[in-house]
Amino acid sequence: MKLIVGLGNPGSQYEKTRHNIGFVIIDALADRLGVSLNQSKFKGIYGTYHYKGEKIVLLKPLTYMNLSGESIVPLMDYFNIEDEDLLVIYDDLDLPVGKIRLRQKGSAGGHNGIKSTIAHLGSQNFNRLRIGIDRPVNGMSVPDYVLGRFSKEDQGELDKVISACVEACETWFDKPFLEVMNKFN
C-alpha cells in the first residue's frame, strides 16, 4: 500500500498559490486516475486507487500546512502504511520554477509542512517530491510570496511540472523509488 500526499492549505483563498502546488499535483493525479477525493477523515480528504492488487491512497491534509503531520500520520497508522511507502509532494523555495527533485529522506529544509510530518512521524525517512517555486524578489516577504499565485510567465513551466510529477507518481506504482529518482531528477 502506498500513500501520496500533496501539501497545501484549505480554502478558496489559497487555491493555486505557490504553497498549494502539492494540492494541485494531487488533483491532477486524481483526475488522471479517475479517483474521487470524497472521503473525509484524518483531518483531510482522500481517495483510493487500486493498481495491480495494491491500494494507493491520495491525500490532501486540511490542517493547514504547518500541521500536516496531524493528518498524514493517523491515516498511515490506520492503514498500516510504512514510512518508505509515503510520498509527500510540496513546494520548494530553493529550486527554480520548472524544476523538481525527488529524495528518499532528509531534513525539513525550513519547510513547515515537512517539519510537522517529521515531528509526527518521528522519522525523516520518507519519500519527497519537491517542486520549485523560486525565491521572492524585490524585497517581498516569503509568506506573501508563497501565498501568491504563479505569474503568467511561469504557467507554461508549471504545466510541464504538473505533467512530470503525475508521471513520476505513476512510475512509482511499478518501480522502486530510487529508479523514479534516477529517471526524474
PDB file of C-alpha atoms in Angstrom:
ATOM      1  CA  MET A   1       0.000   0.000   0.000  1.00  0.00           C
ATOM      2  CA  LYS A   2       1.238   3.487  -0.871  1.00  0.00           C
ATOM      3  CA  LEU A   3       0.272   6.964   0.341  1.00  0.00           C
ATOM      4  CA  ILE A   4       0.786  10.039  -1.834  1.00  0.00           C
ATOM      5  CA  VAL A   5       0.235  13.325  -0.008  1.00  0.00           C
ATOM      6  CA  GLY A   6       0.078  16.790  -1.531  1.00  0.00           C
ATOM      7  CA  LEU A   7       0.704  19.585   0.953  1.00  0.00           C
ATOM      8  CA  GLY A   8      -1.269  22.813   0.896  1.00  0.00           C
ATOM      9  CA  ASN A   9      -3.751  24.980   2.754  1.00  0.00           C
ATOM     10  CA  PRO A  10      -7.528  24.516   2.629  1.00  0.00           C
ATOM     11  CA  GLY A  11      -9.814  27.292   1.444  1.00  0.00           C
ATOM     12  CA  SER A  12     -10.502  29.103  -1.806  1.00  0.00           C
ATOM     13  CA  GLN A  13      -8.168  31.984  -0.915  1.00  0.00           C
ATOM     14  CA  TYR A  14      -5.212  29.552  -1.130  1.00  0.00           C
ATOM     15  CA  GLU A  15      -6.200  27.767  -4.353  1.00  0.00           C
ATOM     16  CA  LYS A  16      -3.479  27.753  -6.991  1.00  0.00           C
ATOM     17  CA  THR A  17      -0.974  29.572  -4.792  1.00  0.00           C
ATOM     18  CA  ARG A  18       2.670  28.557  -4.848  1.00  0.00           C
ATOM     19  CA  HIS A  19       2.353  26.960  -1.402  1.00  0.00           C
ATOM     20  CA  ASN A  20      -0.530  24.785  -2.664  1.00  0.00           C
ATOM     21  CA  ILE A  21       1.326  23.127  -5.536  1.00  0.00           C
ATOM     22  CA  GLY A  22       1.061  19.810  -3.644  1.00  0.00           C
ATOM     23  CA  PHE A  23      -2.744  20.050  -3.780  1.00  0.00           C
ATOM     24  CA  VAL A  24      -2.547  20.867  -7.498  1.00  0.00           C
ATOM     25  CA  ILE A  25      -0.491  17.720  -8.160  1.00  0.00           C
ATOM     26  CA  ILE A  26      -2.851  15.502  -6.132  1.00  0.00           C
ATOM     27  CA  ASP A  27      -5.833  16.919  -8.046  1.00  0.00           C
ATOM     28  CA  ALA A  28      -4.086  16.300 -11.383  1.00  0.00           C
ATOM     29  CA  LEU A  29      -3.127  12.746 -10.361  1.00  0.00           C
ATOM     30  CA  ALA A  30      -6.660  12.040  -9.118  1.00  0.00           C
ATOM     31  CA  ASP A  31      -8.074  13.310 -12.435  1.00  0.00           C
ATOM     32  CA  ARG A  32      -5.639  11.149 -14.400  1.00  0.00           C
ATOM     33  CA  LEU A  33      -6.530   8.032 -12.372  1.00  0.00           C
ATOM     34  CA  GLY A  34     -10.263   8.758 -12.140  1.00  0.00           C
ATOM     35  CA  VAL A  35     -10.100   8.933  -8.336  1.00  0.00           C
ATOM     36  CA  SER A  36     -12.616  10.970  -6.359  1.00  0.00           C
ATOM     37  CA  LEU A  37     -11.197  12.642  -3.258  1.00  0.00           C
ATOM     38  CA  ASN A  38     -14.506  12.155  -1.487  1.00  0.00           C
ATOM     39  CA  GLN A  39     -13.565  10.587   1.816  1.00  0.00           C
ATOM     40  CA  SER A  40     -13.224  12.963   4.735  1.00  0.00           C
ATOM     41  CA  LYS A  41     -11.343  11.602   7.717  1.00  0.00           C
ATOM     42  CA  PHE A  42      -7.977  12.015   9.441  1.00  0.00           C
ATOM     43  CA  LYS A  43      -8.253  15.846   9.146  1.00  0.00           C
ATOM     44  CA  GLY A  44      -8.060  15.571   5.368  1.00  0.00           C
ATOM     45  CA  ILE A  45      -9.775  14.441   2.209  1.00  0.00           C
ATOM     46  CA  TYR A  46      -8.621  11.374   0.378  1.00  0.00           C
ATOM     47  CA  GLY A  47      -9.468   8.794  -2.229  1.00  0.00           C
ATOM     48  CA  THR A  48      -8.154   5.357  -3.077  1.00  0.00           C
ATOM     49  CA  TYR A  49      -6.972   3.751  -6.276  1.00  0.00           C
ATOM     50  CA  HIS A  50      -6.276   0.084  -6.911  1.00  0.00           C
ATOM     51  CA  TYR A  51      -3.318  -0.793  -9.109  1.00  0.00           C
ATOM     52  CA  LYS A  52      -2.257  -4.395  -9.741  1.00  0.00           C
ATOM     53  CA  GLY A  53      -3.651  -5.509  -6.386  1.00  0.00           C
ATOM     54  CA  GLU A  54      -2.095  -2.640  -4.426  1.00  0.00           C
ATOM     55  CA  LYS A  55      -4.087   0.156  -2.794  1.00  0.00           C
ATOM     56  CA  ILE A  56      -2.822   3.679  -3.376  1.00  0.00           C
ATOM     57  CA  VAL A  57      -4.218   6.478  -1.216  1.00  0.00           C
ATOM     58  CA  LEU A  58      -4.167  10.113  -2.372  1.00  0.00           C
ATOM     59  CA  LEU A  59      -4.434  12.619   0.499  1.00  0.00           C
ATOM     60  CA  LYS A  60      -4.855  16.377   0.849  1.00  0.00           C
ATOM     61  CA  PRO A  61      -4.463  17.332   4.540  1.00  0.00           C
ATOM     62  CA  LEU A  62      -6.920  20.042   5.602  1.00  0.00           C
ATOM     63  CA  THR A  63      -4.987  21.005   8.726  1.00  0.00           C
ATOM     64  CA  TYR A  64      -3.165  23.954   7.153  1.00  0.00           C
ATOM     65  CA  MET A  65       0.412  23.487   6.075  1.00  0.00           C
ATOM     66  CA  ASN A  66       2.099  23.833   9.471  1.00  0.00           C
ATOM     67  CA  LEU A  67       0.084  20.936  10.944  1.00  0.00           C
ATOM     68  CA  SER A  68       0.226  18.493   8.007  1.00  0.00           C
ATOM     69  CA  GLY A  69       1.594  15.660  10.163  1.00  0.00           C
ATOM     70  CA  GLU A  70      -1.657  15.665  12.169  1.00  0.00           C
ATOM     71  CA  SER A  71      -3.417  14.332   9.066  1.00  0.00           C
ATOM     72  CA  ILE A  72      -0.712  12.164   7.499  1.00  0.00           C
ATOM     73  CA  VAL A  73       0.359  10.020  10.450  1.00  0.00           C
ATOM     74  CA  PRO A  74      -3.121   8.981  11.700  1.00  0.00           C
ATOM     75  CA  LEU A  75      -4.003   7.870   8.156  1.00  0.00           C
ATOM     76  CA  MET A  76      -0.722   5.933   7.926  1.00  0.00           C
ATOM     77  CA  ASP A  77      -1.426   4.303  11.281  1.00  0.00           C
ATOM     78  CA  TYR A  78      -4.997   3.374  10.302  1.00  0.00           C
ATOM     79  CA  PHE A  79      -3.946   1.757   7.008  1.00  0.00           C
ATOM     80  CA  ASN A  80      -0.657   0.407   8.446  1.00  0.00           C
ATOM     81  CA  ILE A  81       1.439   2.213   5.816  1.00  0.00           C
ATOM     82  CA  GLU A  82       5.215   2.017   6.228  1.00  0.00           C
ATOM     83  CA  ASP A  83       7.409   5.138   6.097  1.00  0.00           C
ATOM     84  CA  GLU A  84       9.046   4.018   2.849  1.00  0.00           C
ATOM     85  CA  ASP A  85       5.580   3.815   1.232  1.00  0.00           C
ATOM     86  CA  LEU A  86       4.898   7.512   1.858  1.00  0.00           C
ATOM     87  CA  LEU A  87       5.480  10.197  -0.785  1.00  0.00           C
ATOM     88  CA  VAL A  88       4.970  13.851   0.193  1.00  0.00           C
ATOM     89  CA  ILE A  89       4.688  16.484  -2.547  1.00  0.00           C
ATOM     90  CA  TYR A  90       5.413  20.106  -1.685  1.00  0.00           C
ATOM     91  CA  ASP A  91       6.808  23.469  -2.801  1.00  0.00           C
ATOM     92  CA  ASP A  92      10.494  24.365  -2.519  1.00  0.00           C
ATOM     93  CA  LEU A  93      11.870  27.917  -2.480  1.00  0.00           C
ATOM     94  CA  ASP A  94      15.387  26.668  -3.236  1.00  0.00           C
ATOM     95  CA  LEU A  95      14.512  25.264  -6.650  1.00  0.00           C
ATOM     96  CA  PRO A  96      13.661  27.394  -9.690  1.00  0.00           C
ATOM     97  CA  VAL A  97      10.187  27.199 -11.195  1.00  0.00           C
ATOM     98  CA  GLY A  98      10.110  24.238 -13.558  1.00  0.00           C
ATOM     99  CA  LYS A  99      12.472  22.017 -11.563  1.00  0.00           C
ATOM    100  CA  ILE A 100      11.535  19.003  -9.463  1.00  0.00           C
ATOM    101  CA  ARG A 101      13.666  16.945  -7.088  1.00  0.00           C
ATOM    102  CA  LEU A 102      12.901  13.591  -5.568  1.00  0.00           C
ATOM    103  CA  ARG A 103      14.574  12.420  -2.347  1.00  0.00           C
ATOM    104  CA  GLN A 104      14.221   9.396  -0.111  1.00  0.00           C
ATOM    105  CA  LYS A 105      14.969  11.150   3.173  1.00  0.00           C
ATOM    106  CA  GLY A 106      16.388  14.288   4.709  1.00  0.00           C
ATOM    107  CA  SER A 107      15.701  17.305   6.856  1.00  0.00           C
ATOM    108  CA  ALA A 108      12.749  19.666   6.530  1.00  0.00           C
ATOM    109  CA  GLY A 109      14.905  22.315   4.894  1.00  0.00           C
ATOM    110  CA  GLY A 110      12.847  25.013   6.601  1.00  0.00           C
ATOM    111  CA  HIS A 111       9.503  23.784   5.207  1.00  0.00           C
ATOM    112  CA  ASN A 112       6.908  23.822   7.996  1.00  0.00           C
ATOM    113  CA  GLY A 113       4.713  21.116   6.441  1.00  0.00           C
ATOM    114  CA  ILE A 114       7.693  18.767   6.331  1.00  0.00           C
ATOM    115  CA  LYS A 115       8.733  19.783   9.866  1.00  0.00           C
ATOM    116  CA  SER A 116       5.260  18.755  11.077  1.00  0.00           C
ATOM    117  CA  THR A 117       5.398  15.482   9.144  1.00  0.00           C
ATOM    118  CA  ILE A 118       8.826  14.605  10.580  1.00  0.00           C
ATOM    119  CA  ALA A 119       7.715  15.521  14.111  1.00  0.00           C
ATOM    120  CA  HIS A 120       4.561  13.373  13.968  1.00  0.00           C
ATOM    121  CA  LEU A 121       6.190  10.502  12.102  1.00  0.00           C
ATOM    122  CA  GLY A 122       9.295  10.517  14.309  1.00  0.00           C
ATOM    123  CA  SER A 123      11.430   9.957  11.232  1.00  0.00           C
ATOM    124  CA  GLN A 124      12.991  11.765   8.279  1.00  0.00           C
ATOM    125  CA  ASN A 125      12.990   8.566   6.218  1.00  0.00           C
ATOM    126  CA  PHE A 126      10.156   9.094   3.762  1.00  0.00           C
ATOM    127  CA  ASN A 127       9.991   9.947   0.068  1.00  0.00           C
ATOM    128  CA  ARG A 128       9.571  13.524  -1.096  1.00  0.00           C
ATOM    129  CA  LEU A 129       8.830  15.228  -4.380  1.00  0.00           C
ATOM    130  CA  ARG A 130       9.902  18.876  -4.179  1.00  0.00           C
ATOM    131  CA  ILE A 131       8.581  21.352  -6.724  1.00  0.00           C
ATOM    132  CA  GLY A 132      10.500  24.546  -7.409  1.00  0.00           C
ATOM    133  CA  ILE A 133       8.721  27.826  -6.812  1.00  0.00           C
ATOM    134  CA  ASP A 134      11.876  30.025  -6.709  1.00  0.00           C
ATOM    135  CA  ARG A 135      12.563  32.755  -4.155  1.00  0.00           C
ATOM    136  CA  PRO A 136      10.845  36.118  -3.874  1.00  0.00           C
ATOM    137  CA  VAL A 137      12.455  39.181  -5.451  1.00  0.00           C
ATOM    138  CA  ASN A 138      12.152  42.920  -4.859  1.00  0.00           C
ATOM    139  CA  GLY A 139      12.064  42.553  -1.080  1.00  0.00           C
ATOM    140  CA  MET A 140       8.768  40.618  -0.993  1.00  0.00           C
ATOM    141  CA  SER A 141       8.359  38.612   2.223  1.00  0.00           C
ATOM    142  CA  VAL A 142       8.475  34.827   1.992  1.00  0.00           C
ATOM    143  CA  PRO A 143       4.934  34.379   3.435  1.00  0.00           C
ATOM    144  CA  ASP A 144       3.467  36.845   0.914  1.00  0.00           C
ATOM    145  CA  TYR A 145       5.388  35.172  -1.901  1.00  0.00           C
ATOM    146  CA  VAL A 146       4.437  31.549  -1.157  1.00  0.00           C
ATOM    147  CA  LEU A 147       0.788  32.552  -0.679  1.00  0.00           C
ATOM    148  CA  GLY A 148       0.819  34.370  -4.024  1.00  0.00           C
ATOM    149  CA  ARG A 149      -0.060  32.879  -7.384  1.00  0.00           C
ATOM    150  CA  PHE A 150       2.334  31.888 -10.158  1.00  0.00           C
ATOM    151  CA  SER A 151       2.972  34.508 -12.821  1.00  0.00           C
ATOM    152  CA  LYS A 152       1.655  34.095 -16.354  1.00  0.00           C
ATOM    153  CA  GLU A 153       5.262  33.603 -17.461  1.00  0.00           C
ATOM    154  CA  ASP A 154       5.625  30.670 -15.067  1.00  0.00           C
ATOM    155  CA  GLN A 155       2.389  28.999 -16.192  1.00  0.00           C
ATOM    156  CA  GLY A 156       3.977  27.232 -19.188  1.00  0.00           C
ATOM    157  CA  GLU A 157       6.678  25.725 -16.974  1.00  0.00           C
ATOM    158  CA  LEU A 158       4.089  24.825 -14.361  1.00  0.00           C
ATOM    159  CA  ASP A 159       2.043  22.784 -16.839  1.00  0.00           C
ATOM    160  CA  LYS A 160       5.166  20.740 -17.701  1.00  0.00           C
ATOM    161  CA  VAL A 161       5.956  20.273 -13.989  1.00  0.00           C
ATOM    162  CA  ILE A 162       2.445  19.033 -13.216  1.00  0.00           C
ATOM    163  CA  SER A 163       2.685  16.503 -16.042  1.00  0.00           C
ATOM    164  CA  ALA A 164       6.150  15.320 -14.915  1.00  0.00           C
ATOM    165  CA  CYS A 165       5.016  14.966 -11.283  1.00  0.00           C
ATOM    166  CA  VAL A 166       1.974  12.910 -12.260  1.00  0.00           C
ATOM    167  CA  GLU A 167       4.209  10.696 -14.419  1.00  0.00           C
ATOM    168  CA  ALA A 168       6.713  10.292 -11.548  1.00  0.00           C
ATOM    169  CA  CYS A 169       3.924   9.202  -9.184  1.00  0.00           C
ATOM    170  CA  GLU A 170       2.602   6.683 -11.707  1.00  0.00           C
ATOM    171  CA  THR A 171       6.123   5.357 -12.301  1.00  0.00           C
ATOM    172  CA  TRP A 172       6.431   4.740  -8.536  1.00  0.00           C
ATOM    173  CA  PHE A 173       3.447   2.364  -8.752  1.00  0.00           C
ATOM    174  CA  ASP A 174       5.710  -0.103 -10.592  1.00  0.00           C
ATOM    175  CA  LYS A 175       9.301   0.886  -9.819  1.00  0.00           C
ATOM    176  CA  PRO A 176      11.394   1.321  -6.669  1.00  0.00           C
ATOM    177  CA  PHE A 177      11.625   4.962  -5.606  1.00  0.00           C
ATOM    178  CA  LEU A 178      15.370   5.052  -6.348  1.00  0.00           C
ATOM    179  CA  GLU A 179      14.611   4.279 -10.008  1.00  0.00           C
ATOM    180  CA  VAL A 180      11.982   7.018 -10.050  1.00  0.00           C
ATOM    181  CA  MET A 181      14.584   9.434  -8.636  1.00  0.00           C
ATOM    182  CA  ASN A 182      17.104   8.455 -11.294  1.00  0.00           C
ATOM    183  CA  LYS A 183      14.568   8.986 -14.068  1.00  0.00           C
ATOM    184  CA  PHE A 184      13.080  12.310 -12.952  1.00  0.00           C
ATOM    185  CA  ASN A 185      15.895  14.144 -11.131  1.00  0.00           C
TER     186      ASN A 185
END
